Each structure stands twice: as structure tokens, then as C-alpha cells.
């Protein structure tokens, strides 16, 4: 699962969706991973699918969020919620995206501060889309100030 997470970042950054989807599919089909690790791979798979196939990945992300919450994997849950906020936003569910982002930020502050800048910036985009521009600007500024303390590649 750790190798899959690392490769997942590579596949996303290099837009190698085909190989990423093939490998994550094989891992998911193998049934060799415990539920929390499988959910982590499911998040990577959903992110790859989202980039190549659009917002049809909502069910996968929702499944991963539920599995990670049940497993108590707060860091994995933060990663999944970031993608869930984006999927909701792209599906036009802006109010729901904002509510999910609030949950995401609370969890990131407590359990995964290395992901807090990304969580905040994701929320800022949704706030801007909702027309809450001052709040979006303040949230983006908070994210920007945290970047040096929490590089996104960690």
C-alpha cells in the first residue's frame, strides 16, 4: 500500500492514468490488503479515475471515506476527504462540498497537519465558487502560510 501511494503520486503528477489504473485495479482485485490499506489504494484509484474519466468516481470515493473512517485511519481519511471535496465541487454540489471541507479541515488540524495546506486551499476554491470571496481569500492565505511547514510531497 505504501508503494502504491508513492506510485500513485507519480502517476498523477505525470498523468500516467492508464498504468496507474491498471496497477491499482490489480491491487484492489487481489484482496490481499486489509480494509484500511485497500481503502488507501481505492483513494489513489479514484483520483486516477477522476482525472481520466471525470466525476463518475463519487461512489468509489464515498466507499473509501466510509472504510477509512471505520478503520480509524485518520490520515487516509483526510486524503480521501480532499478528493471527496473536489468531486462534490465538480459535480456542482458546492454547499455539500463546503460542509465536507469543514469536516476535512477539522480532521486535518487534529490528525494530519501535513495535509492542512491542501485541505484549506481546496476549501478556498469552493468558498470562492460560492461567492464567499473574503472567506476564500483568508482561507487561501492561511494555507499559503502553512506551505513551508508541510510540503505537499510528504
PDB file of C-alpha atoms in Angstrom:
ATOM      1  CA  UNK A   1       0.000   0.000   0.000  1.00  0.00           C
ATOM      2  CA  UNK A   2       2.891   2.392   0.726  1.00  0.00           C
ATOM      3  CA  UNK A   3       4.455   1.656  -2.645  1.00  0.00           C
ATOM      4  CA  UNK A   4       1.052   2.149  -4.271  1.00  0.00           C
ATOM      5  CA  UNK A   5       0.693   5.550  -2.564  1.00  0.00           C
ATOM      6  CA  UNK A   6       4.103   6.635  -3.821  1.00  0.00           C
ATOM      7  CA  UNK A   7       3.464   5.361  -7.319  1.00  0.00           C
ATOM      8  CA  UNK A   8       0.014   6.940  -7.219  1.00  0.00           C
ATOM      9  CA  UNK A   9       1.560  10.375  -6.754  1.00  0.00           C
ATOM     10  CA  UNK A  10       3.936   9.693  -9.639  1.00  0.00           C
ATOM     11  CA  UNK A  11       1.092   8.543 -11.906  1.00  0.00           C
ATOM     12  CA  UNK A  12      -0.995  11.600 -11.029  1.00  0.00           C
ATOM     13  CA  UNK A  13       1.835  14.113 -11.443  1.00  0.00           C
ATOM     14  CA  UNK A  14       2.957  12.594 -14.763  1.00  0.00           C
ATOM     15  CA  UNK A  15      -0.619  11.985 -15.945  1.00  0.00           C
ATOM     16  CA  UNK A  16       0.103   8.285 -16.416  1.00  0.00           C
ATOM     17  CA  UNK A  17      -3.515   7.339 -15.791  1.00  0.00           C
ATOM     18  CA  UNK A  18      -3.509   4.114 -17.830  1.00  0.00           C
ATOM     19  CA  UNK A  19      -0.698   2.347 -15.971  1.00  0.00           C
ATOM     20  CA  UNK A  20      -1.922   3.715 -12.662  1.00  0.00           C
ATOM     21  CA  UNK A  21      -5.439   2.428 -13.202  1.00  0.00           C
ATOM     22  CA  UNK A  22      -4.160  -0.969 -14.330  1.00  0.00           C
ATOM     23  CA  UNK A  23      -1.942  -1.426 -11.273  1.00  0.00           C
ATOM     24  CA  UNK A  24      -4.413  -0.080  -8.738  1.00  0.00           C
ATOM     25  CA  UNK A  25      -7.109  -2.313 -10.261  1.00  0.00           C
ATOM     26  CA  UNK A  26      -4.853  -5.352  -9.866  1.00  0.00           C
ATOM     27  CA  UNK A  27      -4.121  -4.498  -6.248  1.00  0.00           C
ATOM     28  CA  UNK A  28      -7.804  -3.897  -5.467  1.00  0.00           C
ATOM     29  CA  UNK A  29      -8.829  -7.158  -7.154  1.00  0.00           C
ATOM     30  CA  UNK A  30      -6.161  -9.172  -5.303  1.00  0.00           C
ATOM     31  CA  UNK A  31      -7.980  -8.936  -1.950  1.00  0.00           C
ATOM     32  CA  UNK A  32      -4.573  -9.171  -0.241  1.00  0.00           C
ATOM     33  CA  UNK A  33      -4.813  -5.914   1.687  1.00  0.00           C
ATOM     34  CA  UNK A  34      -6.607  -5.276   4.978  1.00  0.00           C
ATOM     35  CA  UNK A  35      -9.605  -2.910   4.664  1.00  0.00           C
ATOM     36  CA  UNK A  36      -7.780   0.306   5.616  1.00  0.00           C
ATOM     37  CA  UNK A  37      -4.887  -0.304   3.196  1.00  0.00           C
ATOM     38  CA  UNK A  38      -7.372  -1.296   0.478  1.00  0.00           C
ATOM     39  CA  UNK A  39      -9.208   1.970   1.087  1.00  0.00           C
ATOM     40  CA  UNK A  40      -5.939   3.897   0.674  1.00  0.00           C
ATOM     41  CA  UNK A  41      -5.393   2.230  -2.704  1.00  0.00           C
ATOM     42  CA  UNK A  42      -9.047   2.924  -3.532  1.00  0.00           C
ATOM     43  CA  UNK A  43      -8.419   6.655  -2.982  1.00  0.00           C
ATOM     44  CA  UNK A  44      -5.478   6.534  -5.408  1.00  0.00           C
ATOM     45  CA  UNK A  45      -7.568   4.564  -7.904  1.00  0.00           C
ATOM     46  CA  UNK A  46     -10.430   7.051  -7.607  1.00  0.00           C
ATOM     47  CA  UNK A  47      -8.083  10.016  -8.081  1.00  0.00           C
ATOM     48  CA  UNK A  48      -6.632   8.427 -11.214  1.00  0.00           C
ATOM     49  CA  UNK A  49     -10.087   7.566 -12.498  1.00  0.00           C
ATOM     50  CA  UNK A  50     -11.329  11.069 -11.715  1.00  0.00           C
ATOM     51  CA  UNK A  51      -8.513  12.615 -13.725  1.00  0.00           C
ATOM     52  CA  UNK A  52      -9.157  10.348 -16.689  1.00  0.00           C
ATOM     53  CA  UNK A  53     -12.936   9.800 -16.528  1.00  0.00           C
ATOM     54  CA  UNK A  54     -14.404  12.785 -14.711  1.00  0.00           C
ATOM     55  CA  UNK A  55     -16.786  12.979 -11.773  1.00  0.00           C
ATOM     56  CA  UNK A  56     -18.140   9.418 -12.082  1.00  0.00           C
ATOM     57  CA  UNK A  57     -15.827   8.384  -9.245  1.00  0.00           C
ATOM     58  CA  UNK A  58     -18.066   9.624  -6.433  1.00  0.00           C
ATOM     59  CA  UNK A  59     -19.130   6.128  -5.356  1.00  0.00           C
ATOM     60  CA  UNK A  60     -15.516   4.942  -5.098  1.00  0.00           C
ATOM     61  CA  UNK A  61     -14.506   7.936  -3.025  1.00  0.00           C
ATOM     62  CA  UNK A  62     -17.543   7.596  -0.787  1.00  0.00           C
ATOM     63  CA  UNK A  63     -16.716   3.914  -0.220  1.00  0.00           C
ATOM     64  CA  UNK A  64     -13.119   4.771   0.658  1.00  0.00           C
ATOM     65  CA  UNK A  65     -14.239   7.509   3.075  1.00  0.00           C
ATOM     66  CA  UNK A  66     -16.528   5.060   4.871  1.00  0.00           C
ATOM     67  CA  UNK A  67     -13.882   2.307   5.055  1.00  0.00           C
ATOM     68  CA  UNK A  68     -11.175   4.663   6.298  1.00  0.00           C
ATOM     69  CA  UNK A  69     -13.485   6.130   8.946  1.00  0.00           C
ATOM     70  CA  UNK A  70     -14.391   2.639  10.169  1.00  0.00           C
ATOM     71  CA  UNK A  71     -10.730   1.621  10.234  1.00  0.00           C
ATOM     72  CA  UNK A  72      -9.772   4.734  12.206  1.00  0.00           C
ATOM     73  CA  UNK A  73      -7.192   5.731   9.578  1.00  0.00           C
ATOM     74  CA  UNK A  74      -7.431   9.490  10.038  1.00  0.00           C
ATOM     75  CA  UNK A  75      -4.541  10.361   7.705  1.00  0.00           C
ATOM     76  CA  UNK A  76      -6.011   8.227   4.928  1.00  0.00           C
ATOM     77  CA  UNK A  77      -9.421   9.711   5.669  1.00  0.00           C
ATOM     78  CA  UNK A  78      -8.038  13.237   5.249  1.00  0.00           C
ATOM     79  CA  UNK A  79      -6.571  12.251   1.873  1.00  0.00           C
ATOM     80  CA  UNK A  80      -9.885  10.727   0.801  1.00  0.00           C
ATOM     81  CA  UNK A  81     -11.872  13.736   2.003  1.00  0.00           C
ATOM     82  CA  UNK A  82      -9.691  16.089  -0.053  1.00  0.00           C
ATOM     83  CA  UNK A  83     -10.681  14.157  -3.155  1.00  0.00           C
ATOM     84  CA  UNK A  84     -14.315  13.958  -1.979  1.00  0.00           C
ATOM     85  CA  UNK A  85     -14.497  17.761  -1.623  1.00  0.00           C
ATOM     86  CA  UNK A  86     -13.137  18.127  -5.170  1.00  0.00           C
ATOM     87  CA  UNK A  87     -15.569  15.567  -6.604  1.00  0.00           C
ATOM     88  CA  UNK A  88     -18.538  17.231  -4.883  1.00  0.00           C
ATOM     89  CA  UNK A  89     -17.381  20.624  -6.149  1.00  0.00           C
ATOM     90  CA  UNK A  90     -17.013  19.404  -9.736  1.00  0.00           C
ATOM     91  CA  UNK A  91     -20.433  17.761  -9.543  1.00  0.00           C
ATOM     92  CA  UNK A  92     -21.909  21.166  -8.668  1.00  0.00           C
ATOM     93  CA  UNK A  93     -22.648  20.214  -5.059  1.00  0.00           C
ATOM     94  CA  UNK A  94     -20.995  23.347  -3.686  1.00  0.00           C
ATOM     95  CA  UNK A  95     -22.792  23.561  -0.324  1.00  0.00           C
ATOM     96  CA  UNK A  96     -22.130  19.874   0.359  1.00  0.00           C
ATOM     97  CA  UNK A  97     -18.524  20.349  -0.727  1.00  0.00           C
ATOM     98  CA  UNK A  98     -18.152  23.214   1.757  1.00  0.00           C
ATOM     99  CA  UNK A  99     -19.639  21.117   4.590  1.00  0.00           C
ATOM    100  CA  UNK A 100     -17.299  18.240   3.778  1.00  0.00           C
ATOM    101  CA  UNK A 101     -14.367  20.663   3.658  1.00  0.00           C
ATOM    102  CA  UNK A 102     -15.146  21.910   7.173  1.00  0.00           C
ATOM    103  CA  UNK A 103     -15.045  18.298   8.421  1.00  0.00           C
ATOM    104  CA  UNK A 104     -11.831  17.749   6.431  1.00  0.00           C
ATOM    105  CA  UNK A 105     -10.086  20.777   7.920  1.00  0.00           C
ATOM    106  CA  UNK A 106     -11.038  19.851  11.485  1.00  0.00           C
ATOM    107  CA  UNK A 107      -9.660  16.348  10.970  1.00  0.00           C
ATOM    108  CA  UNK A 108      -6.509  17.593   9.233  1.00  0.00           C
ATOM    109  CA  UNK A 109      -5.792  20.034  12.082  1.00  0.00           C
ATOM    110  CA  UNK A 110      -6.033  17.177  14.590  1.00  0.00           C
ATOM    111  CA  UNK A 111      -4.637  14.169  12.752  1.00  0.00           C
ATOM    112  CA  UNK A 112      -2.820  15.147   9.557  1.00  0.00           C
ATOM    113  CA  UNK A 113      -1.342  18.659   9.722  1.00  0.00           C
ATOM    114  CA  UNK A 114       0.907  17.820   6.749  1.00  0.00           C
ATOM    115  CA  UNK A 115      -2.260  17.860   4.621  1.00  0.00           C
ATOM    116  CA  UNK A 116      -3.739  21.029   6.137  1.00  0.00           C
ATOM    117  CA  UNK A 117      -2.481  23.415   3.416  1.00  0.00           C
ATOM    118  CA  UNK A 118      -4.100  21.291   0.698  1.00  0.00           C
ATOM    119  CA  UNK A 119      -7.298  20.928   2.730  1.00  0.00           C
ATOM    120  CA  UNK A 120      -7.504  24.689   3.256  1.00  0.00           C
ATOM    121  CA  UNK A 121      -6.758  25.539  -0.362  1.00  0.00           C
ATOM    122  CA  UNK A 122      -9.378  23.055  -1.549  1.00  0.00           C
ATOM    123  CA  UNK A 123     -11.907  24.725   0.752  1.00  0.00           C
ATOM    124  CA  UNK A 124     -10.844  28.170  -0.503  1.00  0.00           C
ATOM    125  CA  UNK A 125     -11.711  27.189  -4.081  1.00  0.00           C
ATOM    126  CA  UNK A 126     -15.177  26.034  -3.006  1.00  0.00           C
ATOM    127  CA  UNK A 127     -15.719  29.198  -0.971  1.00  0.00           C
ATOM    128  CA  UNK A 128     -14.799  31.299  -3.993  1.00  0.00           C
ATOM    129  CA  UNK A 129     -17.250  29.358  -6.158  1.00  0.00           C
ATOM    130  CA  UNK A 130     -19.940  30.059  -3.565  1.00  0.00           C
ATOM    131  CA  UNK A 131     -19.170  33.793  -3.799  1.00  0.00           C
ATOM    132  CA  UNK A 132     -17.752  33.932  -0.261  1.00  0.00           C
ATOM    133  CA  UNK A 133     -14.690  35.782  -1.513  1.00  0.00           C
ATOM    134  CA  UNK A 134     -13.364  37.323   1.700  1.00  0.00           C
ATOM    135  CA  UNK A 135     -13.560  33.975   3.478  1.00  0.00           C
ATOM    136  CA  UNK A 136     -11.955  32.269   0.457  1.00  0.00           C
ATOM    137  CA  UNK A 137      -9.090  34.766   0.490  1.00  0.00           C
ATOM    138  CA  UNK A 138      -8.489  34.351   4.228  1.00  0.00           C
ATOM    139  CA  UNK A 139      -8.569  30.553   3.920  1.00  0.00           C
ATOM    140  CA  UNK A 140      -6.161  30.612   0.973  1.00  0.00           C
ATOM    141  CA  UNK A 141      -3.835  32.919   2.898  1.00  0.00           C
ATOM    142  CA  UNK A 142      -3.819  30.528   5.870  1.00  0.00           C
ATOM    143  CA  UNK A 143      -2.976  27.657   3.512  1.00  0.00           C
ATOM    144  CA  UNK A 144      -0.180  29.640   1.891  1.00  0.00           C
ATOM    145  CA  UNK A 145       1.375  30.479   5.264  1.00  0.00           C
ATOM    146  CA  UNK A 146       1.460  26.774   6.179  1.00  0.00           C
ATOM    147  CA  UNK A 147       3.102  25.505   2.991  1.00  0.00           C
ATOM    148  CA  UNK A 148       6.737  25.786   4.153  1.00  0.00           C
ATOM    149  CA  UNK A 149       5.900  23.763   7.293  1.00  0.00           C
ATOM    150  CA  UNK A 150       4.062  20.980   5.444  1.00  0.00           C
ATOM    151  CA  UNK A 151       5.399  20.239   1.955  1.00  0.00           C
ATOM    152  CA  UNK A 152       2.792  18.561  -0.228  1.00  0.00           C
ATOM    153  CA  UNK A 153       5.077  15.672  -1.207  1.00  0.00           C
ATOM    154  CA  UNK A 154       5.139  14.260   2.344  1.00  0.00           C
TER     155      UNK A 154
END
